[in-house]
CSV table of C-alpha atoms in Angstrom, one decimal:
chain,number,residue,atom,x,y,z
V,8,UNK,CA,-69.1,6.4,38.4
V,9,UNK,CA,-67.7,8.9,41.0
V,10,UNK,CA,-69.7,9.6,43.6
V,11,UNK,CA,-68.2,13.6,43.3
V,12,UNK,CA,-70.9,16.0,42.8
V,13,UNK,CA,-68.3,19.3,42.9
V,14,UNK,CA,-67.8,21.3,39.9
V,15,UNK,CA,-64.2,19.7,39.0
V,16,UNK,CA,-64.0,19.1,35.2
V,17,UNK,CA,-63.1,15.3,36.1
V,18,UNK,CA,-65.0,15.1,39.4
V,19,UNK,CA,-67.0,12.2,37.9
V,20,UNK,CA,-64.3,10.0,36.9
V,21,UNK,CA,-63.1,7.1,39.2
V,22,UNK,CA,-59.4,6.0,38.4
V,23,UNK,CA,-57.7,3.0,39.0
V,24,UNK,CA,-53.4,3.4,38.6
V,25,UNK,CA,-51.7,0.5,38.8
V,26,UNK,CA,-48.7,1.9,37.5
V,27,UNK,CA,-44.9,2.3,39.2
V,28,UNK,CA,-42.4,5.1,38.3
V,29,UNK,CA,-43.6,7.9,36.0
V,30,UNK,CA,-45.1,7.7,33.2
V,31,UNK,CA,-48.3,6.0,34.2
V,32,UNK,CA,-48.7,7.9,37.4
V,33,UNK,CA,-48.2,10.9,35.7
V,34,UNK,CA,-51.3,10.6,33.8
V,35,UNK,CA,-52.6,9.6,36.8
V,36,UNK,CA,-51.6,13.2,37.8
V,37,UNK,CA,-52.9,15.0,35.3
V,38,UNK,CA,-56.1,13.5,35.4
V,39,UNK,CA,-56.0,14.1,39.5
V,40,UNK,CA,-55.6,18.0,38.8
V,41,UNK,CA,-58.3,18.4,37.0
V,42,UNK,CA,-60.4,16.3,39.8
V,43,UNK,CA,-60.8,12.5,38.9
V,44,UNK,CA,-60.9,10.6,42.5
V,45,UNK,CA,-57.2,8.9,41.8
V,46,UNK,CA,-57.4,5.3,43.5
V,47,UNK,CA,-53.3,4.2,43.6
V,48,UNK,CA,-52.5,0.3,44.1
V,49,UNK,CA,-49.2,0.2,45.5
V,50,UNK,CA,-47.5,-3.4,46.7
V,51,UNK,CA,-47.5,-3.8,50.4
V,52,UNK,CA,-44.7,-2.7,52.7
V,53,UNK,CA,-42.9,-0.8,49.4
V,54,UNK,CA,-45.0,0.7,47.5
V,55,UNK,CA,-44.2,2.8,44.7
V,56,UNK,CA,-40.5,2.9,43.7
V,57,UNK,CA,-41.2,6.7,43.1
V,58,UNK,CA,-41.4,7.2,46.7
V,59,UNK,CA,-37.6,7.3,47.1
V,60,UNK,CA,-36.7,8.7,44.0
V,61,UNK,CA,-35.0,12.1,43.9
V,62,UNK,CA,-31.8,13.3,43.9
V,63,UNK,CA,-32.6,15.1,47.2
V,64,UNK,CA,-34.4,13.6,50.4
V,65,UNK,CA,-34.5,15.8,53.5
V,66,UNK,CA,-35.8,14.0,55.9
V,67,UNK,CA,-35.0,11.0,54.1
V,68,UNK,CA,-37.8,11.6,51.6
V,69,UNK,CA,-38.2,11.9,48.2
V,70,UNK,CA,-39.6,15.9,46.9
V,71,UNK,CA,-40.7,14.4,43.6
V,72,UNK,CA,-43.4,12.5,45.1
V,73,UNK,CA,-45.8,14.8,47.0
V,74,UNK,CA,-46.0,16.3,43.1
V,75,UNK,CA,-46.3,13.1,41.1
V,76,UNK,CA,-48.9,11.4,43.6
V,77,UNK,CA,-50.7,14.5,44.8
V,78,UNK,CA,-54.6,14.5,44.7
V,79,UNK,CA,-54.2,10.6,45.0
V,80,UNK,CA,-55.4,7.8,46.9
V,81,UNK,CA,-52.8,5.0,48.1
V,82,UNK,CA,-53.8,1.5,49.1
V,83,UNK,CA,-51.9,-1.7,49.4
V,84,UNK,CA,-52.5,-4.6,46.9
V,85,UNK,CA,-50.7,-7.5,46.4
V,86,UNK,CA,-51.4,-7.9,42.6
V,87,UNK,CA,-49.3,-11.0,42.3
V,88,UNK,CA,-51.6,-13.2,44.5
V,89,UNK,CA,-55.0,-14.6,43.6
V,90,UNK,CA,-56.8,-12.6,46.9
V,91,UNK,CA,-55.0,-9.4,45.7
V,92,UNK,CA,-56.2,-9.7,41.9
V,93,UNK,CA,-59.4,-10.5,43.1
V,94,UNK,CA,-59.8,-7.7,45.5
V,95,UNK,CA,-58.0,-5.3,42.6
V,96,UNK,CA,-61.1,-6.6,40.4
V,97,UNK,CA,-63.5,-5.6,42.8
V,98,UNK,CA,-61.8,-1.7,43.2
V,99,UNK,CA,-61.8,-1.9,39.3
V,100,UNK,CA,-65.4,-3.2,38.6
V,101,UNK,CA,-66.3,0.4,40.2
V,102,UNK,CA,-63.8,3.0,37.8
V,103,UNK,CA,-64.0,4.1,34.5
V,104,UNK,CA,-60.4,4.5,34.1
V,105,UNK,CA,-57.3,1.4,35.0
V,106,UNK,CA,-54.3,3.0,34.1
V,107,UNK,CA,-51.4,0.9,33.9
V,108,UNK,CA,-48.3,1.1,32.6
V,109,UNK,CA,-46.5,-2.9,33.1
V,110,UNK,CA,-45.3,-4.7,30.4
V,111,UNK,CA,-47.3,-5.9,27.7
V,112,UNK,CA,-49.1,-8.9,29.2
V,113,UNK,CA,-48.3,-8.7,32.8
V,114,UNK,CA,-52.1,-7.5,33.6
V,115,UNK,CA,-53.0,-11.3,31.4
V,116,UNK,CA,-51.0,-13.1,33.5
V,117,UNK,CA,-52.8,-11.6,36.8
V,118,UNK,CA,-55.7,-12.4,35.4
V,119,UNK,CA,-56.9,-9.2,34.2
V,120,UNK,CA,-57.2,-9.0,30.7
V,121,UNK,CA,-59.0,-6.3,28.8
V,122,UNK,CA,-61.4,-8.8,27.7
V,123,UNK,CA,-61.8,-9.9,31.2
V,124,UNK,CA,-62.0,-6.7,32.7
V,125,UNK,CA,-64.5,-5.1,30.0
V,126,UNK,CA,-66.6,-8.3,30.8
V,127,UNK,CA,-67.9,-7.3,34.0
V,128,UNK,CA,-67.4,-3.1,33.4
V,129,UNK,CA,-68.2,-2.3,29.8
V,130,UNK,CA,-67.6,1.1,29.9
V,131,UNK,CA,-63.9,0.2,31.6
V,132,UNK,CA,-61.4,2.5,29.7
V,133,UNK,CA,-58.0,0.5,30.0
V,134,UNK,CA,-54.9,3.1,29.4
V,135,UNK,CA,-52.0,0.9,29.1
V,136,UNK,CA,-48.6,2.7,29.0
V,137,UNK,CA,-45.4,1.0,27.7
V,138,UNK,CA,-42.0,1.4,26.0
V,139,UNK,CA,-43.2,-0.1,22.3
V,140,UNK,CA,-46.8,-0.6,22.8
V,141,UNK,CA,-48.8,-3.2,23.1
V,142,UNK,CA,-48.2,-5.2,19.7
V,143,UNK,CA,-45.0,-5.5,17.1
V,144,UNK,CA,-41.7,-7.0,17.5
V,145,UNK,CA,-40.6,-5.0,20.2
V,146,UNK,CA,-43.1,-4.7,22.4
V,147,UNK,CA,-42.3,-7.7,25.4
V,148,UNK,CA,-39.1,-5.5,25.8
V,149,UNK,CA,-38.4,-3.5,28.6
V,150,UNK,CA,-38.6,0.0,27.9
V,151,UNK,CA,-37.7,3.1,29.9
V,152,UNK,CA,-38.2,7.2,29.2
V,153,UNK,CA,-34.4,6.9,28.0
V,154,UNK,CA,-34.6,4.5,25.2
V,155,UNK,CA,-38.2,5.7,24.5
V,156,UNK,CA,-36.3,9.5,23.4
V,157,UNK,CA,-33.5,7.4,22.0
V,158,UNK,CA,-35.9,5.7,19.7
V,159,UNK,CA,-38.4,8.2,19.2
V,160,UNK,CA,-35.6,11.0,17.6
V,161,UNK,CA,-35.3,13.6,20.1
V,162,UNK,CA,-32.2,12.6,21.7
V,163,UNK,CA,-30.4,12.3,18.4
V,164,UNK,CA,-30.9,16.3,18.1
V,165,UNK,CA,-30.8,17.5,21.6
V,166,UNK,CA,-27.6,18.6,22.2
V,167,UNK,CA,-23.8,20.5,20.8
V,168,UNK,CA,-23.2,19.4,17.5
V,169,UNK,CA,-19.8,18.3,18.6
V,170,UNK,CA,-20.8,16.3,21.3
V,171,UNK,CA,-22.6,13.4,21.5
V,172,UNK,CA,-26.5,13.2,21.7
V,173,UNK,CA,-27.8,14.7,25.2
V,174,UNK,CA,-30.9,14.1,27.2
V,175,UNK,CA,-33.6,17.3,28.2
V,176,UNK,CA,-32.4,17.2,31.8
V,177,UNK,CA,-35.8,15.9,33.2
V,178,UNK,CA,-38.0,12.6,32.3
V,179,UNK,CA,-38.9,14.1,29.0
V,180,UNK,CA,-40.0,10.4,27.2
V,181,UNK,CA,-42.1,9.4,30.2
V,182,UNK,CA,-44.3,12.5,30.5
V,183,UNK,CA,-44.7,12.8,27.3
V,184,UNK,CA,-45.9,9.4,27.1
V,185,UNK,CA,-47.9,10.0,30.3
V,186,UNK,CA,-49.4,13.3,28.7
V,187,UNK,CA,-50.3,11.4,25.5
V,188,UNK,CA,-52.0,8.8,27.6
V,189,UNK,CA,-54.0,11.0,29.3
V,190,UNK,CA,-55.5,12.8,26.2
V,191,UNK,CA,-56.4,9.0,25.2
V,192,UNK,CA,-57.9,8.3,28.4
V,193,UNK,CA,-60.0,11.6,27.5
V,194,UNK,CA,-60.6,10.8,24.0
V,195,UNK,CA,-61.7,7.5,25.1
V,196,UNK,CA,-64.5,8.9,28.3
V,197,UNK,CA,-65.9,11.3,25.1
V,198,UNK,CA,-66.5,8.4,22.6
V,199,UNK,CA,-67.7,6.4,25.8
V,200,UNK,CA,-70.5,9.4,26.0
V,201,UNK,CA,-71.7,7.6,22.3
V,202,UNK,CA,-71.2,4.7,22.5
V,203,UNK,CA,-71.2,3.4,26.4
V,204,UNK,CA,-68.5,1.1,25.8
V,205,UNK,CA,-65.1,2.0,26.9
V,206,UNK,CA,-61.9,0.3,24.9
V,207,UNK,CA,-57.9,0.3,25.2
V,208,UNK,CA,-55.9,3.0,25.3
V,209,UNK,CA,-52.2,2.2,24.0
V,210,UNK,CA,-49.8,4.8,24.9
V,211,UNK,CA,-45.8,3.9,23.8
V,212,UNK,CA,-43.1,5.9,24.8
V,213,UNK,CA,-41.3,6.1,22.0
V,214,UNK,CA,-44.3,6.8,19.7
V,215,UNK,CA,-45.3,9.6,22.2
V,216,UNK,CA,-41.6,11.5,21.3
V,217,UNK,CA,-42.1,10.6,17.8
V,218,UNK,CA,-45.3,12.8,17.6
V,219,UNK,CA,-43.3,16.2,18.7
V,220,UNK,CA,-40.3,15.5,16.0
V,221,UNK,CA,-42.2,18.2,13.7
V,222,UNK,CA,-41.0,17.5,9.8
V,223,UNK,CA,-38.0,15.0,10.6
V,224,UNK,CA,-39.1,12.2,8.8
V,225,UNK,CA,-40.4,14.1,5.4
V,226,UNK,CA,-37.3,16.1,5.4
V,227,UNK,CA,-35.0,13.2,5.4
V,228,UNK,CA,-37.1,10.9,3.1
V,229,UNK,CA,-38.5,13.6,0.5
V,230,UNK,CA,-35.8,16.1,0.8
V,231,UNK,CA,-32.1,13.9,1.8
V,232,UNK,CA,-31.9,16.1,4.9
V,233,UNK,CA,-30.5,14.8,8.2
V,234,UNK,CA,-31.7,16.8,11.1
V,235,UNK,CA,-28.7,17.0,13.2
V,236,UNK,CA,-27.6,18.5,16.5
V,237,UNK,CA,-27.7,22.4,16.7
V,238,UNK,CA,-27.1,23.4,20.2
V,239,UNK,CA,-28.6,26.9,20.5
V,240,UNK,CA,-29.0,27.2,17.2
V,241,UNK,CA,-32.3,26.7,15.4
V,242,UNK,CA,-31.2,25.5,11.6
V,243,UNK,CA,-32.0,28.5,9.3
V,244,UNK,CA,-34.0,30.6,11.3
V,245,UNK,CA,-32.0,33.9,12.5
V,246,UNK,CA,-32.1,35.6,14.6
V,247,UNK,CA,-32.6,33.4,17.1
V,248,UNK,CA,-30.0,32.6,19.8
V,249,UNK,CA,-28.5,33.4,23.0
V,250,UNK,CA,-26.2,36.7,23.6
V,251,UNK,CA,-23.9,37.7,25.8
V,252,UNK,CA,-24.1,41.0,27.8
V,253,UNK,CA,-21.9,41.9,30.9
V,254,UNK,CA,-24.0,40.0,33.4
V,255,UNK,CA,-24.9,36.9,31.7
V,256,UNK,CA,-26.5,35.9,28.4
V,257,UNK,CA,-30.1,36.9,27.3
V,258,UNK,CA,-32.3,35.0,24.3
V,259,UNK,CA,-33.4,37.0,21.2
V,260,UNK,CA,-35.8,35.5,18.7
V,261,UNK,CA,-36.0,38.0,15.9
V,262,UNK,CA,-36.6,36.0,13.5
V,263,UNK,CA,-40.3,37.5,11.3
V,264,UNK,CA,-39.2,40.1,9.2
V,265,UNK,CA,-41.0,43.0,11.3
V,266,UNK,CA,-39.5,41.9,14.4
V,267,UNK,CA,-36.1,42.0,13.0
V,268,UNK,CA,-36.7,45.8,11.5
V,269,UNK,CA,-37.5,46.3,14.6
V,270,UNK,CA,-34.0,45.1,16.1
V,271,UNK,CA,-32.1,46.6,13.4
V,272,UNK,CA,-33.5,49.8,14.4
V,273,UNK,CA,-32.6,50.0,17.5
V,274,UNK,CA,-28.9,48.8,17.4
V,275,UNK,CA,-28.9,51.5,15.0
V,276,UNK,CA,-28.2,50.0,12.3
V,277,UNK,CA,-31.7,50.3,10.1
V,278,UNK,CA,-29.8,49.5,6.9
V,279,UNK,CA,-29.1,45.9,7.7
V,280,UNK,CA,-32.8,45.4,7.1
V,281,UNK,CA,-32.6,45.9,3.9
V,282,UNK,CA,-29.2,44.5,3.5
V,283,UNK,CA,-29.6,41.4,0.8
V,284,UNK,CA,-27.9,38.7,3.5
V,285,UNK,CA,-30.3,39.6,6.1
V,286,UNK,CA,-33.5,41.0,4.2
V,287,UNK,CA,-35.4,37.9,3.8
V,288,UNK,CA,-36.1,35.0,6.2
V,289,UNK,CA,-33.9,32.5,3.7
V,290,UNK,CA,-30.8,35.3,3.5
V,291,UNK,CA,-30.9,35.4,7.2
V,292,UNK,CA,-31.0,32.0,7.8
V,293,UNK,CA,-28.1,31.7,5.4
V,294,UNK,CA,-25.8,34.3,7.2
V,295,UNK,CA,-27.0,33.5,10.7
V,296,UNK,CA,-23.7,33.0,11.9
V,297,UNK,CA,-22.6,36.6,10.5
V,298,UNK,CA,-26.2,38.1,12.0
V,299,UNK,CA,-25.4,36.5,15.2
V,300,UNK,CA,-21.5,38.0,15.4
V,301,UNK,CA,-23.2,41.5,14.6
V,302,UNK,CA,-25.9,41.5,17.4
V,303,UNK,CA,-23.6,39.9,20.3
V,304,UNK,CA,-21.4,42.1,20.0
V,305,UNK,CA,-24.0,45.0,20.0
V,306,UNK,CA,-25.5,42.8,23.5
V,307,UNK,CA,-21.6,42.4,24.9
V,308,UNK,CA,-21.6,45.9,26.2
V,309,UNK,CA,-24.5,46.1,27.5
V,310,UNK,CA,-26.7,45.1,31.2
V,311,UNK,CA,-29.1,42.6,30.8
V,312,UNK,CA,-31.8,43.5,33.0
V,313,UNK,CA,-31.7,47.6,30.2
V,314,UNK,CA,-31.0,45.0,27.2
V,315,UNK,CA,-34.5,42.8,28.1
V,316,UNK,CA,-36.7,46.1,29.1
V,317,UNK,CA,-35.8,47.8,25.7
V,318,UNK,CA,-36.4,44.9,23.8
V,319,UNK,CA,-39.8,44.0,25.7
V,320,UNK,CA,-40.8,47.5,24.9
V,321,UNK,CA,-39.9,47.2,21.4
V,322,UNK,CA,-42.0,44.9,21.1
V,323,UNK,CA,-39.4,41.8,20.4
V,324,UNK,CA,-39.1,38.7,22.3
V,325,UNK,CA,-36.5,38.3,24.7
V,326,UNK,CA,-35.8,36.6,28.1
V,327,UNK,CA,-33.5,35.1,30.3
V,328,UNK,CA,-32.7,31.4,30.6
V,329,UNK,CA,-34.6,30.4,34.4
V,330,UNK,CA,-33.4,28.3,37.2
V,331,UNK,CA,-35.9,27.7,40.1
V,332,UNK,CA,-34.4,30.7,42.1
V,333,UNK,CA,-35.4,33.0,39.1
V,334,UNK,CA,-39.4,31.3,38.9
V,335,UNK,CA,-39.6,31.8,42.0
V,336,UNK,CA,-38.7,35.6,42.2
V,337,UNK,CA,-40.7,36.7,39.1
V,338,UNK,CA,-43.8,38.7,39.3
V,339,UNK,CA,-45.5,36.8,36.4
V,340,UNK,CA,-44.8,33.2,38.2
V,341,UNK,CA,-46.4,35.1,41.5
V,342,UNK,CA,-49.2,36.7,39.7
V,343,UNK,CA,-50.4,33.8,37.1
V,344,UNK,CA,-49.9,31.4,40.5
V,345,UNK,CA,-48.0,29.2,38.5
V,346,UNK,CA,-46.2,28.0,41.5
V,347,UNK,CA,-48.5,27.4,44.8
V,348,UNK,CA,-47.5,26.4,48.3
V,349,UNK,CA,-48.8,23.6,50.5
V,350,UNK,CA,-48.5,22.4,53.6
V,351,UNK,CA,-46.3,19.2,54.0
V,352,UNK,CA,-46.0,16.5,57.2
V,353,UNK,CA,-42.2,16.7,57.2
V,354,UNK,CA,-40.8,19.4,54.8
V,355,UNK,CA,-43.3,22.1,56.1
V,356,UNK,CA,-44.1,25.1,53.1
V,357,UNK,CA,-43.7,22.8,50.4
V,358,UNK,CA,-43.9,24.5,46.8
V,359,UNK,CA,-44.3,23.2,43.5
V,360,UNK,CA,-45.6,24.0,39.9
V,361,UNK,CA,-49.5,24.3,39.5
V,362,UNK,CA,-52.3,22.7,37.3
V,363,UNK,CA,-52.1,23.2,33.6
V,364,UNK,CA,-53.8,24.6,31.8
V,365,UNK,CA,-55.8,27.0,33.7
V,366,UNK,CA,-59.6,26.7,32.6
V,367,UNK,CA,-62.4,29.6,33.5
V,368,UNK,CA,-64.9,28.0,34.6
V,369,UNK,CA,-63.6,24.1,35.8
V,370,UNK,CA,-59.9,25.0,36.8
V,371,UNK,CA,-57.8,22.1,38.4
V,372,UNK,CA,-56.6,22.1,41.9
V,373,UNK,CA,-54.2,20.4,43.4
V,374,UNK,CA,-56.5,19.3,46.7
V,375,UNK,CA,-53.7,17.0,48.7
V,376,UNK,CA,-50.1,16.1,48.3
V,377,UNK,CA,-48.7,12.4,48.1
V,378,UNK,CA,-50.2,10.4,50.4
V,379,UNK,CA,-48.7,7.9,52.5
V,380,UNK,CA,-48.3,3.9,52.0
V,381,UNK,CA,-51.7,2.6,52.5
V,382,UNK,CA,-53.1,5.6,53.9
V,383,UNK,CA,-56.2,5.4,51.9
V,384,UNK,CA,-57.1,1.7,52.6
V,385,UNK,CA,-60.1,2.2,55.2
V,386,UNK,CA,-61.5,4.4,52.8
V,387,UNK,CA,-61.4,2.3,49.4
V,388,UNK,CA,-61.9,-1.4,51.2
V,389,UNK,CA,-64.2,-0.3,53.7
V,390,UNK,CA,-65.8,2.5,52.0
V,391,UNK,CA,-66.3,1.8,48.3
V,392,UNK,CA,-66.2,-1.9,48.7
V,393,UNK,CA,-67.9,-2.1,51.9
V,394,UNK,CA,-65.9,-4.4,53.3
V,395,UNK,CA,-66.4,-4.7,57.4
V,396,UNK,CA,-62.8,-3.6,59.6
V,397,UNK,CA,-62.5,-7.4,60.2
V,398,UNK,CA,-62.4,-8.1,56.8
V,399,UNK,CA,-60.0,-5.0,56.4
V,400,UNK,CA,-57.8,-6.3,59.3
V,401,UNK,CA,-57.8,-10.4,57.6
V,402,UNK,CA,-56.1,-8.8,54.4
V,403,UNK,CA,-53.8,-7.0,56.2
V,404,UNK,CA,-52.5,-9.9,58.3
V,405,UNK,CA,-52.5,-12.1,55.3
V,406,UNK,CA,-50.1,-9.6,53.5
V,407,UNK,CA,-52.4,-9.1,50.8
V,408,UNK,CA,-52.4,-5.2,52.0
């Protein structure tokens, strides 16, 4: 329904977010990178919470949202009055995609119901993004990334063994739940192509970590095992852990039995290839702790940066653990572009990561950074609603933008 005639993979999609926080504006990103024209309904004189999250605001702004609202459009809607949910019908009646991410029945009590919704725009795919879902027991709850990876499993093995359960150290449940919902929202535009109807998308937090947790639940149902936490440790695969050296630790994963032939050889010790605790994937696994004694102190003595270019050239996988300071001095980060550099109102150079995956022929782009409050509203109201400046200027001054 997009006007866009470019050569972005998504530069015919028109989509409507309507979420706050992160995980529905982060499929809302995701689908921006790849060139959907992003239309952001944000509540007047606030906006998005997002806007002043961050744990550091130079310039008294947050650095998290020029990334998780780039290549979006902001305008101001008041969705909790009847002239904002009618105008929000009117933005909607054009998209193929409302993404939304409230709790369950919050767009019903607005007056914008799926069934609503689909009766004037068929082909309206509705991505709805919550804690639990949109139906069961738990789904009027309120539900955040943190209970979402409490519930889904992967806090309950993230972490020391002695301690108690930890979190990733970034929004993990959300964008996964935001990732998830994206691939529906894609599903849903290819069964569209078929069929010309669109139809819900129902993306829940909690089942979006559940779909990573690998074997968990077969292995504790069919087999009495209990995943638990391992720190660096991956349970019965070895070797496969961090080692020190005299600058700082370095990650082996030698696990396959050619790769760790490999290793043996060169701490010279060839024989412990062939040694019957560490000849076969289930013998290491079994003495991994003794394996792991044996090639630390082999590493101890050693400086990382000879340690990684013998193993790399050895052919066995190795690297450091990185912090942004080491991404953004490595010649693979500078030469795959994974990190680009834009020009930002207040913080100047501004960098960040860059769209994923990269495609050959339709790659994404990130086009603009977060916009500010509103900025877009001559545009959508005027523009793609044709609504004349005096009609513009009425909603403004009745708060309804």
């Amino acid at each position: 329904m997009s006007e866009d005639t470019s050569p972005r993979a998504l530069g015919d999609l028109r989509v409507v977010e309507m979420g706050q926080l992160l995980a529905g504006p982060f499929c809302g990103q995701l689908l921006g990178d790849f060139g959907a024209e992003i239309i952001k309904i944000e509540p007047p004189g606030a906006g998005d919470p997002m806007r002043e999250w961050g744990r550091e605001k130079p310039h008294g702004k947050s650095l998290w949202w020029p990334i998780l609202a780039r290549n979006k459009k902001s305008v101001t809607c008041d969705l909790r009055t009847p002239e904002g949910q009618a105008l929000a019908r009117r933005v909607i009646a054009r998209a193929d995609v409302l993404v939304e991410n409230f709790r369950p029945g919050t767009l019903e009590r607005w007056g914008l119901a799926p069934a609503d919704l689909h009766a004037e725009n068929p082909g309206l795919i509705i991505t709805r993004v919550t804690g639990y879902g949109q139906d069961g027991p738990y789904a009027p709850r309120a539900g955040f990334g943190s209970i979402g990876e409490a519930m889904g499993g992967i806090r309950y093995v993230t972490g020391d063994p002695g301690m108690p359960p930890s979190r990733a150290g970034i929004s993990l449940g959300d964008e996964l739940a935001g990732t998830f919902a994206a691939l529906g929202t894609l599903v849903a535009v290819h069964a569209r192509h078929r069929t010309g109807r669109g139809q819900v998308v129902d993306s829940a937090l909690y089942e979006a970590v559940l779909a990573m947790m690998e074997s968990l639940i077969p292995e504790w149902e069919i087999a009495g095992y209990q995943r638990e936490r391992t720190g660096s440790v991956l349970p019965n695969v070895a070797p496969s852990n961090v080692y020190p050296t005299k600058d700082g630790p370095v990650l082996i994963a030698a696990n396959r039995d050619t790769i760790w032939r490999r290793l043996a050889a060169l701490m010279d010790r060839p024989e412990l290839a062939d040694d019957e605790r560490f000849a076969t994937h289930g013998a290491r696994g079994a003495h991994a702790e003794e394996l792991d004694d044996l090639i630390g102190a082999w590493t101890a003595g050693q400086d990382s940066a000879a340690l990684l270019e013998l193993l790399h050239e050895n052919g066995i996988p190795a690297g450091l653990t990185y912090r942004a300071k080491d991404m953004l001095a490595d010649p693979h980060y500078r030469a795959r572009e994974a990190i680009i550099r834009m020009a930002h109102p207040d913080f100047g150079d501004f960098p960040m990561h860059n769209v994923f995956p990269k495609l050959s022929s339709t790659p994404g782009e990130v086009r603009s950074l977060g916009p500010a409050l509103g900025q877009h509203n001559a545009d959508v109201y005027g523009g793609l609603l044709g609504l004349a400046d005096e009609e513009v200027a009425a909603l403004a001054a009745a708060g309804t933008i």
